[in-house]
XYZ file of C-alpha atoms in Angstrom:
633
model
C 91.228 122.471 45.338
C 91.219 121.306 49.015
C 91.599 124.068 51.622
C 92.512 121.529 54.313
C 95.470 123.106 56.052
C 96.496 119.560 57.497
C 96.409 117.753 54.145
C 99.411 116.574 51.996
C 99.410 116.050 48.319
C 99.109 112.231 47.394
C 102.663 112.182 46.016
C 104.058 113.661 49.135
C 102.069 111.115 51.337
C 103.590 108.364 49.278
C 106.983 109.813 49.503
C 106.955 110.055 53.284
C 105.344 106.541 53.551
C 108.212 105.015 51.374
C 110.746 106.941 53.347
C 109.503 105.783 56.599
C 109.514 102.212 55.527
C 113.081 102.454 54.354
C 114.079 104.044 57.745
C 112.196 101.458 59.658
C 113.564 98.390 57.950
C 117.154 99.810 58.177
C 116.796 100.186 61.888
C 115.231 96.687 62.439
C 118.079 94.981 60.518
C 120.766 96.766 62.289
C 121.827 94.193 64.723
C 125.280 95.369 64.947
C 124.171 98.397 66.921
C 123.910 97.954 70.793
C 120.511 97.120 72.253
C 120.730 100.160 74.535
C 122.410 103.598 74.449
C 121.991 105.659 77.585
C 122.158 109.366 77.576
C 121.823 112.121 80.228
C 118.826 114.158 80.759
C 120.854 117.129 79.859
C 122.049 115.644 76.516
C 118.430 114.899 75.557
C 117.242 118.416 76.525
C 119.994 119.802 74.501
C 118.923 117.764 71.588
C 115.085 118.036 71.677
C 113.892 120.795 74.121
C 112.712 123.478 71.835
C 109.584 125.615 70.910
C 107.168 124.267 68.287
C 108.019 125.505 64.693
C 105.449 128.013 63.288
C 106.286 126.997 59.774
C 107.033 123.484 58.457
C 110.449 121.974 59.665
C 112.839 120.557 57.080
C 112.618 116.780 56.865
C 111.222 116.073 60.347
C 110.873 112.403 59.561
C 114.686 112.002 59.246
C 115.161 113.982 62.274
C 112.736 111.681 64.181
C 114.908 108.683 63.406
C 118.325 110.530 63.973
C 117.480 112.496 67.072
C 114.821 110.551 68.903
C 114.544 106.890 67.878
C 118.236 106.560 67.727
C 118.073 107.205 71.525
C 115.575 104.588 72.391
C 116.098 100.964 73.657
C 116.103 98.358 70.934
C 113.555 96.051 72.617
C 113.403 93.947 69.391
C 117.249 93.508 69.439
C 118.334 89.752 69.499
C 120.679 90.522 72.518
C 118.027 92.630 74.462
C 117.328 89.846 77.171
C 116.092 92.431 79.925
C 112.691 92.786 81.523
C 110.262 91.273 79.064
C 111.260 92.206 75.414
C 108.823 93.208 72.857
C 109.831 91.583 69.634
C 107.051 92.432 67.161
C 106.214 91.364 63.577
C 106.042 93.523 60.388
C 102.523 92.457 59.540
C 101.610 93.518 63.172
C 103.224 96.897 62.555
C 101.142 97.260 59.265
C 98.033 96.398 61.289
C 98.788 99.348 63.548
C 99.663 101.623 60.749
C 96.339 100.921 59.015
C 94.449 101.481 62.325
C 96.313 104.751 62.925
C 96.138 106.063 59.351
C 92.425 105.487 59.382
C 91.780 106.738 62.913
C 90.032 103.584 63.433
C 87.366 103.672 66.176
C 86.495 100.320 67.634
C 84.223 101.115 70.542
C 80.808 100.537 68.888
C 79.388 98.061 66.553
C 77.579 100.807 64.556
C 80.751 102.607 63.741
C 82.938 99.689 63.319
C 81.151 96.349 62.658
C 84.156 94.832 60.729
C 86.933 95.568 63.208
C 84.552 94.734 66.209
C 83.916 91.195 64.669
C 87.555 90.793 63.957
C 88.249 91.602 67.691
C 85.589 88.983 68.609
C 87.336 86.407 66.318
C 90.555 87.051 67.879
C 89.236 86.737 71.334
C 87.614 83.458 70.185
C 91.096 82.208 69.271
C 92.484 83.082 72.606
C 89.513 81.443 74.528
C 89.963 78.285 72.291
C 93.675 78.031 72.987
C 93.287 78.272 76.782
C 90.282 76.055 76.942
C 88.110 78.730 78.135
C 84.276 78.685 77.493
C 83.464 79.947 74.084
C 80.847 82.355 75.549
C 83.161 83.927 77.917
C 83.547 87.765 77.887
C 86.900 89.472 76.658
C 88.264 92.651 75.531
C 91.822 93.646 74.022
C 93.416 96.383 76.227
C 96.412 98.457 76.263
C 98.359 95.831 78.271
C 98.332 93.507 81.223
C 98.065 96.361 83.821
C 94.807 97.504 82.329
C 93.505 93.998 82.064
C 94.447 93.275 85.758
C 92.555 96.539 86.729
C 89.490 95.484 84.712
C 89.512 91.903 86.163
C 89.552 93.194 89.744
C 86.896 95.845 89.030
C 84.713 93.218 87.300
C 85.170 90.846 90.313
C 84.167 93.533 92.736
C 81.225 94.721 90.676
C 79.740 91.302 90.288
C 80.462 89.787 93.682
C 80.188 92.832 95.910
C 78.873 95.826 94.104
C 80.042 99.223 95.496
C 83.397 99.382 97.439
C 83.188 98.064 100.931
C 85.576 97.926 103.867
C 85.296 94.191 104.579
C 86.605 93.095 101.120
C 89.986 91.352 100.922
C 92.232 90.845 98.038
C 95.026 88.205 97.836
C 98.229 88.326 95.706
C 101.498 86.488 96.091
C 104.764 88.310 96.701
C 105.665 87.476 93.046
C 102.499 89.229 91.700
C 102.887 92.131 89.152
C 103.101 95.710 90.427
C 100.172 96.532 88.448
C 98.024 94.480 90.974
C 99.083 96.990 93.672
C 98.073 99.831 91.455
C 94.821 98.410 90.486
C 93.897 97.755 94.067
C 94.854 101.343 95.012
C 92.941 102.862 92.012
C 89.762 100.900 92.992
C 89.962 102.018 96.685
C 91.373 99.009 98.467
C 93.177 100.292 101.475
C 96.551 98.664 102.551
C 94.693 96.419 105.153
C 92.512 94.965 102.591
C 95.293 93.461 100.367
C 97.228 90.360 101.604
C 100.602 89.923 99.945
C 101.154 86.184 100.596
C 104.830 84.498 100.754
C 105.717 82.004 98.147
C 107.601 78.705 98.451
C 111.303 77.922 97.567
C 110.254 77.978 93.831
C 108.641 81.250 94.177
C 105.063 79.718 93.845
C 101.921 80.445 95.922
C 100.998 77.387 97.918
C 97.234 76.497 98.073
C 97.395 75.921 101.690
C 98.885 79.392 102.252
C 95.863 80.975 100.418
C 93.487 78.749 102.089
C 94.727 79.600 105.424
C 94.789 83.336 104.822
C 91.144 83.134 103.527
C 89.828 81.046 106.240
C 91.394 83.261 108.922
C 89.938 86.625 107.393
C 86.545 84.931 107.027
C 86.768 83.883 110.700
C 87.293 87.604 111.530
C 84.072 88.630 109.689
C 85.801 89.953 106.532
C 84.807 88.987 102.884
C 87.443 87.305 100.870
C 86.930 88.450 97.278
C 89.608 87.980 94.853
C 92.879 86.017 94.587
C 95.430 86.450 91.744
C 97.685 83.712 90.771
C 100.659 83.904 88.461
C 100.976 81.931 85.034
C 104.616 83.262 84.442
C 105.615 85.632 87.169
C 107.708 88.514 85.923
C 110.594 87.852 88.325
C 111.262 84.205 87.446
C 108.544 82.962 85.161
C 107.108 80.761 88.039
C 103.690 79.322 87.542
C 101.481 78.917 90.472
C 99.682 75.511 90.978
C 96.643 76.727 89.004
C 94.412 73.835 89.257
C 94.904 73.524 93.074
C 94.381 77.167 93.593
C 91.201 77.011 91.500
C 89.828 74.377 93.858
C 90.864 76.314 96.859
C 88.971 79.388 95.584
C 85.959 77.470 94.303
C 85.457 75.930 97.745
C 85.537 79.208 99.554
C 83.572 81.190 96.942
C 86.617 83.540 95.972
C 87.159 84.722 92.518
C 90.403 83.344 91.001
C 92.244 85.639 88.671
C 95.342 84.312 86.702
C 97.747 86.741 85.469
C 99.172 85.283 82.381
C 100.401 88.383 80.817
C 103.868 86.934 80.496
C 103.350 83.216 80.022
C 99.871 82.727 78.735
C 100.470 82.148 75.038
C 103.000 79.478 75.785
C 99.856 77.250 75.690
C 100.318 77.137 71.963
C 103.339 74.646 72.622
C 103.166 71.299 74.265
C 105.690 72.453 77.146
C 103.738 75.610 77.820
C 100.241 73.751 77.847
C 101.579 71.335 80.467
C 103.140 74.137 82.466
C 99.798 76.194 82.522
C 97.480 73.322 83.213
C 94.434 74.574 85.168
C 94.381 78.060 83.700
C 91.107 77.252 82.146
C 89.598 77.017 85.478
C 90.035 80.657 86.327
C 87.313 83.322 86.722
C 89.340 85.822 84.772
C 92.627 85.723 82.842
C 95.148 88.421 81.799
C 97.103 88.021 78.478
C 99.556 90.070 76.747
C 99.833 89.559 72.918
C 102.599 92.068 72.911
C 104.736 89.572 74.684
C 104.705 85.899 73.635
C 102.463 86.363 70.614
C 105.014 88.926 69.310
C 102.926 91.924 68.793
C 103.818 95.620 68.763
C 103.050 97.601 71.842
C 100.146 98.062 72.957
C 98.243 95.095 73.050
C 96.767 93.151 76.171
C 93.663 91.199 76.793
C 91.278 90.384 79.730
C 89.058 87.420 79.584
C 86.190 86.646 82.008
C 84.518 83.395 82.286
C 81.038 84.582 83.032
C 79.176 85.778 79.861
C 78.060 89.340 80.037
C 80.249 90.037 83.102
C 82.407 92.732 81.485
C 79.353 94.703 80.065
C 77.498 94.277 83.572
C 80.521 95.858 85.273
C 81.406 98.704 82.967
C 78.508 99.666 80.719
C 77.224 103.302 81.056
C 74.997 104.614 78.303
C 74.456 108.427 78.560
C 72.071 110.320 76.199
C 74.922 111.118 73.678
C 75.603 107.420 73.067
C 72.157 106.267 72.565
C 72.499 106.396 68.819
C 75.079 103.656 69.080
C 73.569 101.575 71.812
C 74.082 97.869 70.888
C 71.028 96.295 69.056
C 70.264 92.621 68.969
C 73.321 90.486 68.437
C 75.556 93.728 68.206
C 78.563 94.096 70.606
C 79.922 97.474 71.689
C 83.285 96.720 72.963
C 83.638 100.206 74.432
C 81.095 98.912 76.996
C 83.232 96.073 78.173
C 85.995 98.133 79.917
C 87.179 101.519 81.111
C 88.219 102.937 77.620
C 85.415 104.188 75.332
C 87.797 105.847 72.841
C 89.779 102.835 71.637
C 91.218 101.833 68.261
C 91.330 98.324 66.932
C 94.196 96.337 68.460
C 92.869 93.213 66.725
C 94.013 94.226 63.369
C 97.735 93.462 64.153
C 97.084 90.156 65.836
C 94.787 88.911 62.976
C 97.240 90.102 60.173
C 100.139 88.564 61.924
C 98.397 85.078 62.353
C 97.033 85.301 58.825
C 100.473 85.996 57.385
C 102.638 83.453 59.219
C 100.112 80.760 60.472
C 100.080 79.484 64.006
C 102.909 76.981 63.352
C 105.432 79.849 63.088
C 104.335 81.247 66.331
C 104.688 77.831 67.929
C 108.155 77.391 66.751
C 109.196 80.967 67.900
C 107.866 80.201 71.483
C 109.620 76.728 71.540
C 112.783 78.494 70.458
C 112.572 80.925 73.432
C 112.134 77.911 75.766
C 115.005 76.161 74.086
C 117.366 79.227 74.658
C 116.377 79.406 78.361
C 116.977 75.745 78.998
C 120.335 75.935 77.268
C 121.212 79.051 79.406
C 120.224 77.074 82.534
C 122.366 74.272 81.556
C 125.299 76.328 80.929
C 124.951 78.096 84.230
C 124.647 74.814 86.175
C 127.824 73.505 84.457
C 129.802 76.767 85.049
C 132.356 77.193 87.722
C 131.658 80.772 88.544
C 127.831 81.370 87.657
C 125.059 80.303 89.907
C 121.438 79.419 89.073
C 119.174 81.172 91.649
C 115.735 79.914 90.599
C 114.453 77.030 88.504
C 114.172 78.121 85.023
C 110.369 78.605 84.069
C 108.797 79.700 80.998
C 111.772 81.200 79.277
C 113.364 83.222 82.215
C 116.649 82.381 83.847
C 117.887 84.105 86.885
C 121.525 83.741 87.922
C 124.519 85.478 89.439
C 128.262 85.166 89.366
C 130.254 84.034 92.360
C 133.513 85.474 93.316
C 136.155 83.742 95.350
C 136.252 84.802 98.960
C 133.118 86.941 98.658
C 130.127 85.664 100.794
C 128.618 89.224 101.749
C 125.246 89.526 99.907
C 125.715 93.252 99.502
C 129.102 92.890 97.948
C 127.907 90.230 95.647
C 125.054 92.371 94.552
C 127.569 95.266 93.923
C 129.800 93.278 91.734
C 126.954 91.516 89.887
C 125.433 95.031 89.303
C 128.856 96.070 87.776
C 128.858 93.027 85.544
C 125.401 93.832 84.133
C 126.518 97.410 83.654
C 129.632 96.420 81.843
C 127.611 94.195 79.599
C 125.507 97.050 78.674
C 128.399 99.523 78.155
C 130.191 97.098 75.972
C 127.055 96.703 73.618
C 127.285 92.995 73.909
C 123.813 92.821 75.438
C 121.350 93.957 77.877
C 120.037 92.176 80.969
C 118.060 93.409 84.005
C 118.084 92.494 87.662
C 115.835 91.432 90.409
C 115.929 90.193 94.120
C 115.152 86.607 94.958
C 115.133 85.578 98.472
C 117.177 88.615 99.468
C 119.753 87.772 96.688
C 120.673 90.045 93.984
C 119.956 88.151 90.519
C 120.758 88.871 87.054
C 117.629 88.110 84.920
C 117.816 86.847 81.331
C 114.647 86.657 79.238
C 115.402 85.369 75.700
C 111.839 85.944 74.342
C 112.723 87.674 71.029
C 111.889 85.527 67.980
C 115.147 86.920 66.365
C 117.296 85.744 69.276
C 119.839 82.942 68.454
C 121.686 80.492 70.671
C 124.864 82.446 69.938
C 123.301 85.691 71.347
C 122.585 83.944 74.651
C 126.076 82.570 74.707
C 127.607 85.808 73.959
C 125.855 87.338 76.989
C 126.787 84.343 79.293
C 130.398 84.366 78.137
C 130.907 88.031 79.217
C 128.951 87.506 82.553
C 131.202 84.399 83.315
C 134.523 85.794 82.283
C 134.805 89.446 82.222
C 135.973 91.376 85.335
C 133.226 93.608 86.841
C 133.932 97.177 85.661
C 133.624 100.317 87.712
C 130.621 102.222 86.234
C 128.145 104.868 86.996
C 125.536 102.535 85.695
C 126.336 99.778 88.281
C 124.659 101.580 91.107
C 121.357 101.878 89.102
C 118.943 99.139 89.203
C 117.254 98.215 85.949
C 113.784 98.786 87.143
C 110.764 99.736 84.999
C 108.621 100.547 88.005
C 109.749 103.263 90.303
C 110.188 103.098 94.029
C 106.438 102.897 95.196
C 107.198 102.028 98.874
C 106.340 105.442 100.152
C 103.500 106.473 97.921
C 100.679 105.698 100.404
C 100.081 109.046 102.204
C 100.219 108.571 105.776
C 102.439 109.803 108.773
C 104.199 107.245 110.900
C 102.687 107.016 114.322
C 103.755 105.548 117.710
C 102.444 102.204 118.744
C 101.207 103.287 122.082
C 103.065 103.211 125.525
C 105.627 105.576 126.801
C 107.466 107.758 124.364
C 110.992 106.712 123.435
C 113.980 108.820 124.281
C 116.985 109.739 122.137
C 119.257 108.210 124.868
C 117.418 104.754 124.659
C 117.669 104.867 120.939
C 121.293 105.671 120.972
C 121.951 102.490 122.848
C 120.746 100.355 120.024
C 123.571 99.240 117.748
C 122.095 100.487 114.605
C 121.644 104.206 115.819
C 124.736 104.815 117.736
C 126.175 106.780 114.774
C 123.326 109.001 114.270
C 123.324 112.796 114.903
C 121.340 114.118 117.895
C 118.688 115.332 115.493
C 118.365 112.143 113.868
C 118.076 110.371 117.352
C 115.370 112.606 118.200
C 113.462 111.786 114.923
C 113.937 108.207 115.629
C 112.693 108.591 119.224
C 109.466 110.425 117.936
C 108.571 107.358 115.884
C 108.767 104.894 118.613
C 107.191 104.080 121.937
C 108.200 101.862 124.828
C 105.598 99.061 125.544
C 105.468 96.768 128.548
C 103.801 93.309 127.731
C 102.767 90.813 130.417
C 103.913 87.156 130.282
C 101.698 85.077 127.877
C 100.256 88.074 126.099
C 99.941 87.818 122.322
C 101.739 90.771 120.639
C 101.096 89.865 116.941
C 98.605 87.213 115.663
C 99.035 85.188 112.570
C 97.299 86.806 109.374
C 96.597 90.187 111.096
C 97.013 93.166 108.885
C 99.024 95.374 111.418
C 102.293 96.870 110.121
C 104.198 97.808 113.419
C 107.825 96.989 113.934
C 109.336 95.901 117.236
C 112.714 95.828 118.917
C 112.965 93.590 122.042
C 114.685 95.586 124.925
C 114.187 93.080 127.828
C 112.776 89.608 127.863
C 111.981 86.920 125.152
C 109.183 86.539 122.708
C 108.140 83.168 121.086
C 107.528 82.943 117.194
C 105.044 80.218 116.231
C 103.179 79.468 112.925
C 99.830 77.463 112.914
C 100.664 76.445 116.460
C 104.232 75.338 115.834
C 107.068 76.975 117.736
C 109.832 78.306 115.145
C 112.027 80.580 117.215
C 112.714 82.663 120.189
C 113.560 86.458 119.839
C 115.486 88.085 122.668
C 117.045 91.379 123.641
C 118.626 93.449 120.772
C 116.675 91.572 118.141
C 113.614 92.645 116.207
C 110.303 91.063 114.871
C 107.505 92.364 112.665
C 109.644 93.554 109.873
C 108.140 91.412 107.083
C 104.690 93.030 107.382
C 106.235 96.476 108.137
C 107.899 96.584 104.561
C 105.790 97.692 101.740
C 105.386 95.300 98.935
C 104.166 98.100 96.609
C 101.778 100.998 96.807
C 101.471 100.842 100.389
C 100.563 97.147 100.360
C 102.443 94.429 102.319
C 102.413 90.961 103.879
C 100.006 90.146 106.540
C 101.528 88.819 109.818
C 103.027 85.384 108.778
C 103.592 84.242 112.463
C 102.052 84.815 116.006
C 104.392 86.444 118.600
C 103.844 86.097 122.187
C 105.602 87.274 125.410
C 107.380 84.167 126.892
C 107.771 86.249 130.168
C 107.437 89.921 130.924
C 108.768 91.842 127.972
C 109.762 95.396 127.398
C 109.589 96.415 123.637
C 110.449 99.536 121.456
C 107.510 99.695 119.198
C 107.492 101.675 115.764
C 104.120 102.408 114.084
C 102.984 101.717 110.515
C 105.320 103.318 107.980
C 108.053 103.943 110.411
C 110.454 100.963 109.300
C 111.196 102.603 105.847
C 112.310 105.933 107.649
C 114.428 103.963 110.140
C 116.250 102.135 107.245
C 116.878 105.127 105.389
C 118.622 106.831 108.395
C 120.552 103.534 109.477
C 122.197 101.665 106.507
C 123.160 98.908 109.193
C 119.742 98.425 110.254
C 118.580 98.316 106.537
C 121.323 95.610 105.939
C 120.216 93.570 108.907
C 116.533 93.932 107.997
C 117.128 92.629 104.417
C 119.192 89.689 105.728
C 116.524 88.752 108.259
C 113.708 89.061 106.028
C 115.353 86.910 103.389
C 116.275 84.252 105.884
C 112.808 84.201 107.554
C 110.988 84.039 104.155
C 113.228 81.103 102.992
C 112.402 79.384 106.204
C 108.723 79.618 105.402
C 109.169 78.179 101.881
């Protein structure tokens, strides 16, 4: 008789297993339930905040479904069109169940030769689908964020070794937030990351990247790594991958392609055409838990150079000598940052074996068809407006309202529309900002989504009045506000200290309290600039923000005069704003004094504080940033 205190009799194990399957299938098939039910933290605490039981609780499995899972988003729901839905498969879930039930370890060949070979087989499939070399390195990860981190770490280890102050990383302003996190975790300071503007279709231009790289190299810096998007999260935009690959190859810069969202579209004819050139990348991120329809968590990193991941990550302490890989063996725990890792390959392999690739191709094509249908409907609508070209299954739009041209009011009304849609239970969409304009974002990726689901959501967005709702003020963001996360204190930019009286004379600060005026004055300094002096140089990494008090300054790009800025206007705002984790744009124009100029200068990090104090300044900065970035497109 077993004395194991954590064992269950076989008949009880079977009873719980059958009960779990019944509950799961009932939930998966309940499409009449809304995709999302929001509840307050107080309500959730009242339901679940409790001490652990000393003795077995009564039917905890039923309570799990009733009190916990009933209050989680239905990301597999056919009308869940927000963010990037995760619409898994039942065989994939069974693969995860097997891995969990067996506590399967897939870090070393000695302990798991079967699961290791299965992962190598699955990685081989991915490489073949992309047109990547068969000998390339790879590993399944928790998701795209970890894959992006490992790609950047691998590039640094192979190309530079230890962290250095001269290394520079390039990302577009449509890059995923995980790139900022990765850079920060690996020790890249704000001045070592260039966030580059995109064109009118939200794509990174090769000439923009080339100019940034050449400018940095001319200053003695070492351009290291550039990330391109193959399906940007905002719009699904695909950068010109072949041209960017040539740009990076000519300049000895590592090209990474973040294809976490769009990569598996290569299984279809349309997707393969859209992603042409992905096979030229030095590394690629993929997410099987997106367009390969696997349950969370399942990401992938591929690296073109054979042995690169092992060279970057392998560490073999004495306690691992027993499982050190022998001839022909592969320890996947040596290929990344995670030593204790289960097998994510089981679910991928089991899903593909069960359905065959043709079914996955059909599911991806259905998603593309739904997005194209939505775009056609929006373009034909009298009230809806398409805000970006539909790309790889993502559609961004908003509703226009008669007599309303103010962007903030349009954002408020469209936010109410999205909130009303959620509260009605009809569907769930998310939002983003494109060129300074609020956008409702639809991603009909779920393989269960039908055209009628897309039409039902569009019908309500097109016809229903925007309802007043507490949810309307909330943005549907998965990533929190990271703009203030780099720990630094704002500093003055040199010159004579500003005074509260000078600050109060500016239109954005006239309504501030005396204490607030003193705070603004402490952040700024008055600078006198001689005629002809260059104040900001294109591609510099400084982050100061300037208000012109007297005189004029010229704005030029690559030698071409773009504008003149005079008293009461500002400049430097694009680079002064954070893109994420303290990183931001470089200077995208050269600013010089047309004659003697008097400036109010605010140091790195000050603009965010100024905008929080003055809503009118925040509104004007947002308007100007959007207009100036559009002018560069």
